[in-house]
Coordinates of C-alpha atoms (C1' of nucleotides) in Angstrom, one line a residue:
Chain A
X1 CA 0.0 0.0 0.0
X2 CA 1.2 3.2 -1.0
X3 CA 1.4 6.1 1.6
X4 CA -1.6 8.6 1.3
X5 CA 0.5 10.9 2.7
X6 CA 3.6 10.6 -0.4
X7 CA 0.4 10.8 -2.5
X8 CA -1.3 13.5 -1.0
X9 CA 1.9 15.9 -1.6
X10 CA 3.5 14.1 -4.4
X11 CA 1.0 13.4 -6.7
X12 CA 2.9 14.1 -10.1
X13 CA 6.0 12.0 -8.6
X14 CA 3.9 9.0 -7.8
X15 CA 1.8 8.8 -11.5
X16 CA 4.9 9.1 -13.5
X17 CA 6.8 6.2 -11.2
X18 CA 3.7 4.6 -11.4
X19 CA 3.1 5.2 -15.4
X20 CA 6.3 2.9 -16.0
X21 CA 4.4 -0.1 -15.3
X22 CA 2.1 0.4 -18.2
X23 CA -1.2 0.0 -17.5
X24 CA -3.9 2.5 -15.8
X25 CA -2.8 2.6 -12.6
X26 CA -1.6 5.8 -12.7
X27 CA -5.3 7.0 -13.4
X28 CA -6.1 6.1 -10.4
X29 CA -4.1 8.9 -8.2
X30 CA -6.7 11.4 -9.0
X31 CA -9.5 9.5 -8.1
X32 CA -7.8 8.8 -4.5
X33 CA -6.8 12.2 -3.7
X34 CA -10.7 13.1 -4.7
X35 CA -11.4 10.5 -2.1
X36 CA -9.4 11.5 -0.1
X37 CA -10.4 14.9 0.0
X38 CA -13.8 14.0 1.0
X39 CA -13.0 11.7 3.7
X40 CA -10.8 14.4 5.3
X41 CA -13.9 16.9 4.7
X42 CA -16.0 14.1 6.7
X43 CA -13.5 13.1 9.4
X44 CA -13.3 16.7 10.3
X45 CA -17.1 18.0 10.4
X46 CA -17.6 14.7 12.5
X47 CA -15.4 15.6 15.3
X48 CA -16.5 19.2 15.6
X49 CA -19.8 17.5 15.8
X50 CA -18.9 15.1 18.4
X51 CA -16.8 17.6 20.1
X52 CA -20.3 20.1 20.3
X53 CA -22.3 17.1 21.3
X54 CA -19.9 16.1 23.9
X55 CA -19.7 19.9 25.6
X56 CA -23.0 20.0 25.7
X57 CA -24.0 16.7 27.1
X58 CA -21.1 17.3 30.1
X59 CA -23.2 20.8 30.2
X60 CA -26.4 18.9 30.9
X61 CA -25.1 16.7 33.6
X62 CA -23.9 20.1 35.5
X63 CA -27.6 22.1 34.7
X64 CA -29.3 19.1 36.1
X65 CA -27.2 18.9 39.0
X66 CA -28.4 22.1 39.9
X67 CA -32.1 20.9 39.5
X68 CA -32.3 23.0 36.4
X69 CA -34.5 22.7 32.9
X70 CA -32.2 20.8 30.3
X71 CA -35.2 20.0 27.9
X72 CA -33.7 22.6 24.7
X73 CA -29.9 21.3 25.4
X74 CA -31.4 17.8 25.5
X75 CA -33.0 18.4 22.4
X76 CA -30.1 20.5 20.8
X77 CA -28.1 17.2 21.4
X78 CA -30.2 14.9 19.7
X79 CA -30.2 16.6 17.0
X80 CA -26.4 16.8 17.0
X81 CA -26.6 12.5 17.3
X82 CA -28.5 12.6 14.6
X83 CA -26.2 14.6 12.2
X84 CA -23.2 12.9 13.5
X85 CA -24.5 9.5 12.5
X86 CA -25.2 10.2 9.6
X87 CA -21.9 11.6 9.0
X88 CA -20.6 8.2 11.0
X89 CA -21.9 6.7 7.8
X90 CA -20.3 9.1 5.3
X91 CA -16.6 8.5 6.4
X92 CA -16.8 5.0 6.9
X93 CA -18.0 4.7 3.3
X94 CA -15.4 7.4 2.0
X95 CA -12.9 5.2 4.1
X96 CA -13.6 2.0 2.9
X97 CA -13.3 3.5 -0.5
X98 CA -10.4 5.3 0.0
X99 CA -8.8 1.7 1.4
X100 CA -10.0 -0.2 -1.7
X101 CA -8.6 1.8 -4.3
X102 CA -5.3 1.6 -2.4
X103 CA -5.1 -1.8 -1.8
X104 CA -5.4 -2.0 -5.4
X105 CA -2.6 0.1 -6.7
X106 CA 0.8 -1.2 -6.8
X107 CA 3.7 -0.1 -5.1
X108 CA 6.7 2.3 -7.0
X109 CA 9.0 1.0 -8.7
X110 CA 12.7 2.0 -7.6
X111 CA 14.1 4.9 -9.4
X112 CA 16.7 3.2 -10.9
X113 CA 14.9 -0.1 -12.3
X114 CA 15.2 -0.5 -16.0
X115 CA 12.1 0.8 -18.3
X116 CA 10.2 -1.3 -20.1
X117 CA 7.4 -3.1 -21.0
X118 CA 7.7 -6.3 -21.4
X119 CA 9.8 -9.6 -19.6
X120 CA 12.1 -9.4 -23.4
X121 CA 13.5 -5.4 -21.6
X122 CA 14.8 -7.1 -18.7
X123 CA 18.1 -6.9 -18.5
X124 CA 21.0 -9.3 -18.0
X125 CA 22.9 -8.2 -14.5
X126 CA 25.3 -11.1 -14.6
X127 CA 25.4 -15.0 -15.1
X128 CA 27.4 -18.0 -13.4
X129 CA 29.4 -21.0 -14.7
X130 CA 28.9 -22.4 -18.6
X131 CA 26.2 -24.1 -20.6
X132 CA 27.4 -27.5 -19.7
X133 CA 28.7 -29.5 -23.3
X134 CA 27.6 -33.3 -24.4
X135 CA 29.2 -35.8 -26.3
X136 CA 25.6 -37.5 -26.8
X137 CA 22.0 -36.6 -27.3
X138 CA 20.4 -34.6 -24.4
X139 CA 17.2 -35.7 -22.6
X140 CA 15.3 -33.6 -21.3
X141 CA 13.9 -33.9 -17.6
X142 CA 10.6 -35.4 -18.9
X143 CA 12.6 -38.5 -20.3
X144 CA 15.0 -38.9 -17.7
X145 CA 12.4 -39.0 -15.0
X146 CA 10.7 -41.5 -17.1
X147 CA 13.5 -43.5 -17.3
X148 CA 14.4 -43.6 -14.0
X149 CA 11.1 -43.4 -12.2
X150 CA 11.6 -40.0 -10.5
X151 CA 7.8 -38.8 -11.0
X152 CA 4.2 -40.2 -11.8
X153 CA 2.3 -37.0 -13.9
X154 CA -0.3 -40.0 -14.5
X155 CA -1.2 -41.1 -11.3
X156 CA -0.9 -37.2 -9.7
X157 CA -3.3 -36.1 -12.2
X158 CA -5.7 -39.1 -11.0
X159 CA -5.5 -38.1 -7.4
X160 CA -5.9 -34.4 -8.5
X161 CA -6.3 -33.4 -11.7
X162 CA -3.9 -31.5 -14.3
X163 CA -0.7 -29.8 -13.2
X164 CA 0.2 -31.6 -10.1
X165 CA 2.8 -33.9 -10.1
X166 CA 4.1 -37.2 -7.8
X167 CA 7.6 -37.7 -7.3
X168 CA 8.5 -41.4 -6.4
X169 CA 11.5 -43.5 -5.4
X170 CA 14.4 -41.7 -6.0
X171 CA 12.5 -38.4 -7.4
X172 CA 11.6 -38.1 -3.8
X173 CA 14.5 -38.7 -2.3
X174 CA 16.0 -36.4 -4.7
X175 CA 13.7 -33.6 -3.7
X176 CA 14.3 -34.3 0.2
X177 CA 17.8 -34.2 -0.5
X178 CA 17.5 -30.7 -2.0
X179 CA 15.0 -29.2 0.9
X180 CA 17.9 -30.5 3.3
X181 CA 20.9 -29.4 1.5
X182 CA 19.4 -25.4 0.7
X183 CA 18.0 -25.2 4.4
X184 CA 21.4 -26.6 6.0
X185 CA 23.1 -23.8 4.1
X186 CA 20.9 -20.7 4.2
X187 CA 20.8 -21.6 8.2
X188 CA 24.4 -22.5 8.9
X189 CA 25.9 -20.0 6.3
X190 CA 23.5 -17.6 6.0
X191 CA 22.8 -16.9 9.3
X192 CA 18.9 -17.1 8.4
X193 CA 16.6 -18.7 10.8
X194 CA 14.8 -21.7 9.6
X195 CA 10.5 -21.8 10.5
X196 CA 8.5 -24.3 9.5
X197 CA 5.0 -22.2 9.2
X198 CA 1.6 -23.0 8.9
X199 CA 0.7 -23.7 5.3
X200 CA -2.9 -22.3 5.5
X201 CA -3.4 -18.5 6.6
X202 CA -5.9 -16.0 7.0
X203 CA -7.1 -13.7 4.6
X204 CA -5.1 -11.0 6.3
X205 CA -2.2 -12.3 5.8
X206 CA -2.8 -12.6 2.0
X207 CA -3.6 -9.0 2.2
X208 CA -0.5 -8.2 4.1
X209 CA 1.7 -9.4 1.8
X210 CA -0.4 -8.4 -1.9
X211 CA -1.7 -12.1 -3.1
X212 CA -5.3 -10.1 -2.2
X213 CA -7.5 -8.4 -3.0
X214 CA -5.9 -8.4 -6.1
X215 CA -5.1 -11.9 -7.6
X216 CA -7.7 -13.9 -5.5
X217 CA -8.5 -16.0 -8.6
X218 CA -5.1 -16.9 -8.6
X219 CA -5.2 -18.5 -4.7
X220 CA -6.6 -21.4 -3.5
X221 CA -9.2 -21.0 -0.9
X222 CA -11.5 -22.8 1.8
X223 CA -14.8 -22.5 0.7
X224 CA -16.3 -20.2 3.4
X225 CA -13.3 -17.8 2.1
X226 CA -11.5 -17.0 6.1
X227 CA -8.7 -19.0 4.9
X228 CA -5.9 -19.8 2.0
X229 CA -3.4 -22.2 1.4
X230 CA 0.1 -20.2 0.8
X231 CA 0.8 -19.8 -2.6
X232 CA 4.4 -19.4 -1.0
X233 CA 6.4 -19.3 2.2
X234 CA 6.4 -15.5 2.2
X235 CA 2.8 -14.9 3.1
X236 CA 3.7 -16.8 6.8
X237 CA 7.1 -16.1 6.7
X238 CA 6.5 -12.4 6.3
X239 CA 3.7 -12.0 8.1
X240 CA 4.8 -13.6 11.3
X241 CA 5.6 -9.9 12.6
X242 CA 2.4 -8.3 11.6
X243 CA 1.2 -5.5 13.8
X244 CA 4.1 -5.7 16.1
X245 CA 6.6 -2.4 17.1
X246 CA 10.2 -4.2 16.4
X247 CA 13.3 -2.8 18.4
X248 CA 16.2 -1.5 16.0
X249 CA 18.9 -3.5 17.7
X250 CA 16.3 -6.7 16.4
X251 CA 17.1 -6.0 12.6
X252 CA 17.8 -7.3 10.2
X253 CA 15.0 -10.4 10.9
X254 CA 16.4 -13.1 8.7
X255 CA 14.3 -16.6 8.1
X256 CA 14.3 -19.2 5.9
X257 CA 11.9 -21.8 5.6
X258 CA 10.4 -24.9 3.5
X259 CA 6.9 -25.2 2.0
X260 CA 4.8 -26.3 -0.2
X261 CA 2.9 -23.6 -2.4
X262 CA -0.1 -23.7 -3.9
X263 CA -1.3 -21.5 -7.0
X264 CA -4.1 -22.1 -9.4
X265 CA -2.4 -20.0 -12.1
X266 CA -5.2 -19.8 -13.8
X267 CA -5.4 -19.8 -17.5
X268 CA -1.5 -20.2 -18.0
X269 CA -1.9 -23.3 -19.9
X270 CA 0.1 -23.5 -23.0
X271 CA 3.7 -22.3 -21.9
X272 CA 6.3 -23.6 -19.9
X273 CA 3.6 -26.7 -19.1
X274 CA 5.8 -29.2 -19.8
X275 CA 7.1 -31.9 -17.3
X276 CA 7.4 -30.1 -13.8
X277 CA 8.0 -26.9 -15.1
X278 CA 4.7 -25.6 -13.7
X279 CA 2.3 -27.1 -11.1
X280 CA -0.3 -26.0 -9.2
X281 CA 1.5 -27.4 -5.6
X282 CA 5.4 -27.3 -5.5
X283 CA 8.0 -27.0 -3.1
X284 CA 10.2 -24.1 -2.2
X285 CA 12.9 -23.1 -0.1
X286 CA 12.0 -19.1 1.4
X287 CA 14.5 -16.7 1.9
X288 CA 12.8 -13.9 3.9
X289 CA 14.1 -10.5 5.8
X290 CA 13.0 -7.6 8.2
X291 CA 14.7 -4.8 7.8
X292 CA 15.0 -0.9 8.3
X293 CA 14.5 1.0 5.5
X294 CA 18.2 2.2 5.4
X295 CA 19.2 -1.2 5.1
X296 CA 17.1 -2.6 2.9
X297 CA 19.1 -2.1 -0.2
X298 CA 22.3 -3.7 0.8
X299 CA 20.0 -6.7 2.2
X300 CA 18.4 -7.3 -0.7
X301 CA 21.6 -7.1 -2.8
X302 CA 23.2 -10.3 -0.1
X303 CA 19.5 -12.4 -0.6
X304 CA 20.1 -12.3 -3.9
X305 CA 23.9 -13.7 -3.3
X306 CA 22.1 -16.0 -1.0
X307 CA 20.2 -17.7 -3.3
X308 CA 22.3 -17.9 -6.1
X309 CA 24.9 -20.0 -3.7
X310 CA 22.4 -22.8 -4.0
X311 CA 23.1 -22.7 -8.0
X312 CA 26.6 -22.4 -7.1
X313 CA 27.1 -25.0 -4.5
X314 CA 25.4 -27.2 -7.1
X315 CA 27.1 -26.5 -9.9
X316 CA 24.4 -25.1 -12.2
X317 CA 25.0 -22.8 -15.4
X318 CA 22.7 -19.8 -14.0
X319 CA 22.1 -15.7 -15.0
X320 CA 20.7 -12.9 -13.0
X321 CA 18.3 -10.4 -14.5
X322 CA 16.6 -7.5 -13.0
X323 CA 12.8 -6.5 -14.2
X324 CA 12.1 -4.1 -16.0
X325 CA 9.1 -1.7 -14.7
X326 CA 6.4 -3.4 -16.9
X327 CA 7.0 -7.0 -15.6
X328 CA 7.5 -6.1 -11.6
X329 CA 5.6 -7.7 -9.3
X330 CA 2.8 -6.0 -7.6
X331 CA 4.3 -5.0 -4.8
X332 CA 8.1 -4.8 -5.9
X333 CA 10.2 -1.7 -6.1
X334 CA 12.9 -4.0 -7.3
X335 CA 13.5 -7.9 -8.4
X336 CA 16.3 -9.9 -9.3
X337 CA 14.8 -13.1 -11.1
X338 CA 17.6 -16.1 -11.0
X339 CA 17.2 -18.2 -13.9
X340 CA 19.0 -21.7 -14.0
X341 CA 19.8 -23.3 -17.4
X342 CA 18.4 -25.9 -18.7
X343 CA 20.0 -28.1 -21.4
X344 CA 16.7 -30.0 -21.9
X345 CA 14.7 -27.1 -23.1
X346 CA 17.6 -24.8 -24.6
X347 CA 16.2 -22.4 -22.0
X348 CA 16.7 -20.5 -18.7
X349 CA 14.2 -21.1 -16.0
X350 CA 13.2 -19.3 -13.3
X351 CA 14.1 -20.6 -10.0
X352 CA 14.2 -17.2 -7.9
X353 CA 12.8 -14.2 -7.9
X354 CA 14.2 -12.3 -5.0
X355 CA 12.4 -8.7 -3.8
X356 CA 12.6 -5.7 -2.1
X357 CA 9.1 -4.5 -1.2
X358 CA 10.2 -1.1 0.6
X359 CA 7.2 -0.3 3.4
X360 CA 4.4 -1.8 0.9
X361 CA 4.0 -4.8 2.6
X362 CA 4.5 -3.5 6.2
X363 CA 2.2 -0.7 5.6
X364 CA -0.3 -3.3 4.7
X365 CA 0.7 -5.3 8.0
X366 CA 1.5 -2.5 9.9
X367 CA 4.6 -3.5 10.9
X368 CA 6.8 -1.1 12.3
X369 CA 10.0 -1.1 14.0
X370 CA 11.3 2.0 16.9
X371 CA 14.8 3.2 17.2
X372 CA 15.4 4.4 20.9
X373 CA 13.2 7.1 21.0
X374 CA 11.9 7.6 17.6
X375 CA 9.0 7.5 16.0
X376 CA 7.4 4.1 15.1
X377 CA 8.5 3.6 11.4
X378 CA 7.7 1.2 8.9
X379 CA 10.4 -2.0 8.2
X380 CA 11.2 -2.8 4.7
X381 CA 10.5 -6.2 3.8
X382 CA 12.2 -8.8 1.1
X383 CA 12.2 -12.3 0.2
X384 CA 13.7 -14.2 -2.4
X385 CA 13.7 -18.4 -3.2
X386 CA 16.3 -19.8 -2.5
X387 CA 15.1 -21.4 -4.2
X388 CA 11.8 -23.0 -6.1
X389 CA 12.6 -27.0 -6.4
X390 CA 10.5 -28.2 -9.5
X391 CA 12.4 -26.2 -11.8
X392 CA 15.8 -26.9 -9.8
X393 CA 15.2 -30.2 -10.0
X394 CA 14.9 -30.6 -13.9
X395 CA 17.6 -28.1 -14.5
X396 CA 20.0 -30.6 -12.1
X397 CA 18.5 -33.9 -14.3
X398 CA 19.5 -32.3 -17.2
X399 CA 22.3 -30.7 -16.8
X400 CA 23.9 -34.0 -14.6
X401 CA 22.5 -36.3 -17.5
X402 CA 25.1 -39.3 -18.8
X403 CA 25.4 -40.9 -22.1
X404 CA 23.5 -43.9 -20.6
X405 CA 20.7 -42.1 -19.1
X406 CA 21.8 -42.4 -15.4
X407 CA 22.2 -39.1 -14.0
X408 CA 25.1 -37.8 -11.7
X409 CA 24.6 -36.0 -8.0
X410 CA 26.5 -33.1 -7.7
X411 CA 29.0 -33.7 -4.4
X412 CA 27.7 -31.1 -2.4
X413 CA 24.4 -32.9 -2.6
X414 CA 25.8 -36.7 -2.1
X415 CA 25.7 -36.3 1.5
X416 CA 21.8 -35.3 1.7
X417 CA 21.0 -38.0 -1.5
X418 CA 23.0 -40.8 -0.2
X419 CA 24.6 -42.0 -3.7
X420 CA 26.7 -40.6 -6.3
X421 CA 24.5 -41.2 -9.1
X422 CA 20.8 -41.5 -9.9
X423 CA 20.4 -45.1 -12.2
X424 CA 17.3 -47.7 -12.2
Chain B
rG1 C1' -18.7 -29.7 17.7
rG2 C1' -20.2 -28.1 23.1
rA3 C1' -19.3 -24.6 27.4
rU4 C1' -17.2 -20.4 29.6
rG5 C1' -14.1 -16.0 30.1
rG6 C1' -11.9 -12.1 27.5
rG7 C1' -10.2 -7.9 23.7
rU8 C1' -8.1 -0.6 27.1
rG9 C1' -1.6 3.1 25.5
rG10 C1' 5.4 -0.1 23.7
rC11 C1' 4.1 -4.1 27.6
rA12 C1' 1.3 -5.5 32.0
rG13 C1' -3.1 -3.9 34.1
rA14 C1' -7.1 -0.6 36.7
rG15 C1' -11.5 1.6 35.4
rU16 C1' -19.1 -1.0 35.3
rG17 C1' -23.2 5.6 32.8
rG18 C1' -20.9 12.2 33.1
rU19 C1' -14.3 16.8 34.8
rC20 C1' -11.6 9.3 31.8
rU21 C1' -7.2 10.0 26.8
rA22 C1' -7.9 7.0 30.6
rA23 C1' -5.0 5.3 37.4
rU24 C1' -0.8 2.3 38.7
rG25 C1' 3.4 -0.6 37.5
rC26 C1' 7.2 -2.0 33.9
rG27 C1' 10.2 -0.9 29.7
rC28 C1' 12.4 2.9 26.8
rA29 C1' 14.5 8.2 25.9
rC30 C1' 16.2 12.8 27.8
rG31 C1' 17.5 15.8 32.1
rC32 C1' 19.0 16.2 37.4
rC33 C1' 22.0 13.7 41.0
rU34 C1' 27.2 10.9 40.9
rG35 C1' 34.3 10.4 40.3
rG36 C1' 31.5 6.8 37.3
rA37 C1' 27.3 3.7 37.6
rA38 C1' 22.9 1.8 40.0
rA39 C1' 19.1 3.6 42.9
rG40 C1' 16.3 8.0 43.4
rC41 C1' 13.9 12.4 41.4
rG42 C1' 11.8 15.1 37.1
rU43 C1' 10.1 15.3 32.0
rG44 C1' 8.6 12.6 27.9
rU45 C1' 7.1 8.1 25.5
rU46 C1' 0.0 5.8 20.2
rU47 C1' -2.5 7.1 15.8
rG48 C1' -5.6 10.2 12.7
rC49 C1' -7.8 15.0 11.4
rC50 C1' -7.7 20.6 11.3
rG51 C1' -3.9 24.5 11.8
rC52 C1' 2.0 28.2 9.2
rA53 C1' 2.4 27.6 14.3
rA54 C1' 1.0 27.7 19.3
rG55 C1' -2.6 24.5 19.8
rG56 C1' -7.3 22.1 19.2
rC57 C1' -10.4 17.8 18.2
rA58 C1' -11.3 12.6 17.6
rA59 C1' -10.3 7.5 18.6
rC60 C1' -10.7 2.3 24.8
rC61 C1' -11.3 -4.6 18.6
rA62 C1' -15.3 -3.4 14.5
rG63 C1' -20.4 -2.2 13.5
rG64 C1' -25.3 -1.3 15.3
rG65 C1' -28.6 -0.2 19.6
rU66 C1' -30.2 2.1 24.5
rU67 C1' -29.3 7.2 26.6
rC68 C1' -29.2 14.2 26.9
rG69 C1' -24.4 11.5 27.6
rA70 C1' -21.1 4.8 26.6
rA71 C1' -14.3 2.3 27.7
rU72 C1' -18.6 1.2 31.0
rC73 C1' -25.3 -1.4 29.5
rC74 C1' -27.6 -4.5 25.1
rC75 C1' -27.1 -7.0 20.1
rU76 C1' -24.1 -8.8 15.9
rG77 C1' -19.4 -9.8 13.8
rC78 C1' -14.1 -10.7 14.1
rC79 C1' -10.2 -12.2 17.1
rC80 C1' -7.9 -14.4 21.7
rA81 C1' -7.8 -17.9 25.9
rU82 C1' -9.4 -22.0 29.0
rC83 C1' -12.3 -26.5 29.8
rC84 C1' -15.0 -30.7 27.6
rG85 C1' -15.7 -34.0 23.2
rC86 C1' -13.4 -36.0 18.8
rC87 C1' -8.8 -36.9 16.5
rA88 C1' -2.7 -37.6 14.2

RNA sequence: GGAUGGGUGGCAGAGUGGUCUAAUGCGCACGCCUGGAAAGCGUGUUUGCCGCAAGGCAACCAGGGUUCGAAUCCCUGCCCAUCCGCCA
């Protein structure tokens, strides 16, 4: 959520950072501050009502003390009760408007990020390692999991229809492993602190952290609508500070922790549905922080580094790109989107996309953090996967493939697998 | 699923119809005191709205009701806790 107040006194500022998104959204800074305006209007002809109803009434208690009339002040007053309700009535409305239209804006993106349109303007920052060479024809993860039994896309889609996926025997092992190996080194080199979160949350939450009111169709939901499953480890993770006043000395807040997520993704049939690529429940790795807004930068700049260790440690051809204005998230000022190679496809995939949120997300939460004797500020907020596994997963496949099918585990990931090599 | 008790400031917690924005304690900040510290003393310590400012006003989970007047009484909702039942 943005602040009314940078709106308010910025307005020009906030359409023109807002404009670089594409889209409308911009058009919808003058119907706030009309809101706005009114609700202010409101706010204040209520109080000087309540304020006049309030005198008098404290006026009445003295005049009847004294075993006076009240009968015109008593009637005076009611009529003030009456005006004042009805003006109850206008803020909330004005309010409730004013909070919609908010909620459905999107936050600024950073000064600096790249302009563009579309996910083809997004930059290259940097990449890692080489597109690994064969001396025989590659497979792609679809094969080799067929040939060595690592998932069941039949049988999932039985139990629960199209785009969920079963891992089995060694597959699951496999994906163990890596949930093991990324915590063990985000907690033990990272300094992050693992949680292991409830995977269903309120609808506040959602809010908190932008999945609502916006993309609702995209979550799955119970049916009387008070709760969600997490379409990732953020909404928890994140939200695990909501409405609380953190102490300086406290910050950074640094957690990690494994999930499953569920998205519907509705409609995105057609692209990238291949294999494992994209389900509707998948596993993830979470890297989240807490920070003051000072800090936020730097912090965001060392998730990143964070979760590209996992491509490193693993030995995985990867780059780094940064959105560009027209593909940012909702509530991102700034993204880095990790994107492992994958021989199978001839492609990159994304594996991370890691965030810095600013005070969106904690304005929504309202959580704040107090410095001594300041003022309660907003933190900043960031998260990053580190990383998603589906896509890791097939990238390692294929990339680890051998003339005869069998595929090799990289060393780092021997310990947490078992074996050197994958083979039937 | 059944029963009960609750939601007040950074925290704890008093307040059951009118000088209550709200006692008291704790924490924190600043000042005094001290060789230095602790203790002690003093001051301050939520948010929103109006205002250049001084300052003023509003807000005791949310909404509705009773009343001249509600933190306080009644209703609804949301949330929290405890006990019972069921269950991994």
């Amino acid at each position: 959520m943005l602040d009314i107040r940078l709106i308010r006194e910025q307005p020009d500022f906030v359409k023109s950072r807002l404009a670089t998104r594409g889209g409308d959204d911009h058009l919808k800074i003058d119907e706030v501050l009309a809101v706005d305006a009114e609700r202010r209007r409101l706010e204040t002809a209520l109080q000087r009502c309540n304020a006049d109803r309030k005198r008098l009434s404290k006026e009445i208690g003295g005049t009847r003390s004294r075993g006076e009339d009240s009968t015109a002040a008593e009637e005076r007053v009611r009529q003030i009760g009456e005006e004042s309700a009805e003006l109850v009535r206008q803020a909330a409305v004005a309010e409730e408007r004013q909070r919609d239209l908010l909620l459905n804006i999107p936050n600024l993106p950073h000064v600096n990020a790249p302009v563009g349109t579309t996910a083809a303007e997004n930059p290259v920052i940097r990449s890692w390692g080489e597109k690994p060479q064969f001396d025989h024809p590659v497979l792609d993860h679809v094969a080799l999991g067929a040939k060595l039994k690592l998932f069941d896309a039949e049988r999932a889609t039985k139990l629960s229809g199209s785009g969920f996926i079963c891992f089995t025997g060694a597959g699951a092992r496999l994906e163990r492993a890596l949930i093991q190996f990324m915590l063990d080194l985000h907690t033990r080199e990272h300094g992050y602190v693992e949680v292991s979160p409830p995977f269903l949350v309120r609808r506040d939450c959602m809010v908190g952290t932008t999945q609502l009111p916006k993309f609702e169709e995209d979550m799955y939901g119970l049916e009387d609508g008070a709760m969600f499953l997490a379409p990732t480890a953020e909404v928890p993770v994140t939200n695990l500070h909501r409405e609380e006043i953190l102490s300086l000395a406290n910050l950074p807040k640094k957690y990690t922790a494994y999930t499953p997520c569920f998205r519907r993704e509705a409609g995105s049939a057609g692209r990238e549905t291949r294999g494992i690529i994209r389900v509707h429940q998948f596993d993830k790795v979470e890297l989240v922080k807490i920070t003051a807004p000072e800090d936020s930068y730097a912090e965001h700049e060392s998730l990143t580094a964070d979760a590209e260790r996992v491509l490193q440690s693993l030995g995985l051809h990867y780059r780094v790109i940064e959105l560009c204005t027209g593909d940012l998230g909702f509530g991102s000022a700034k993204t880095y989107d990790l994107e492992v190679w994958s021989p199978g496809q001839g492609a990159y995939l994304e594996v991370s996309s890691c965030s810095n949120f600013e005070d969106f997300q904690a304005r929504r939460m309202n959580l704040r953090f107090k410095e001594a004797d300041e003022k309660n500020r907003f933190c900043h907020t960031l998260n990053g996967s580190g990383t998603a596994l589906p896509r890791l997963f097939a990238a390692l496949l294929e990339a680890y493939q051998q003339r005869d099918g069998s595929v090799r585990v990289p060393e780092k990931l021997q310990r947490y697998f078992g074996e050197a090599e994958i083979r039937l």
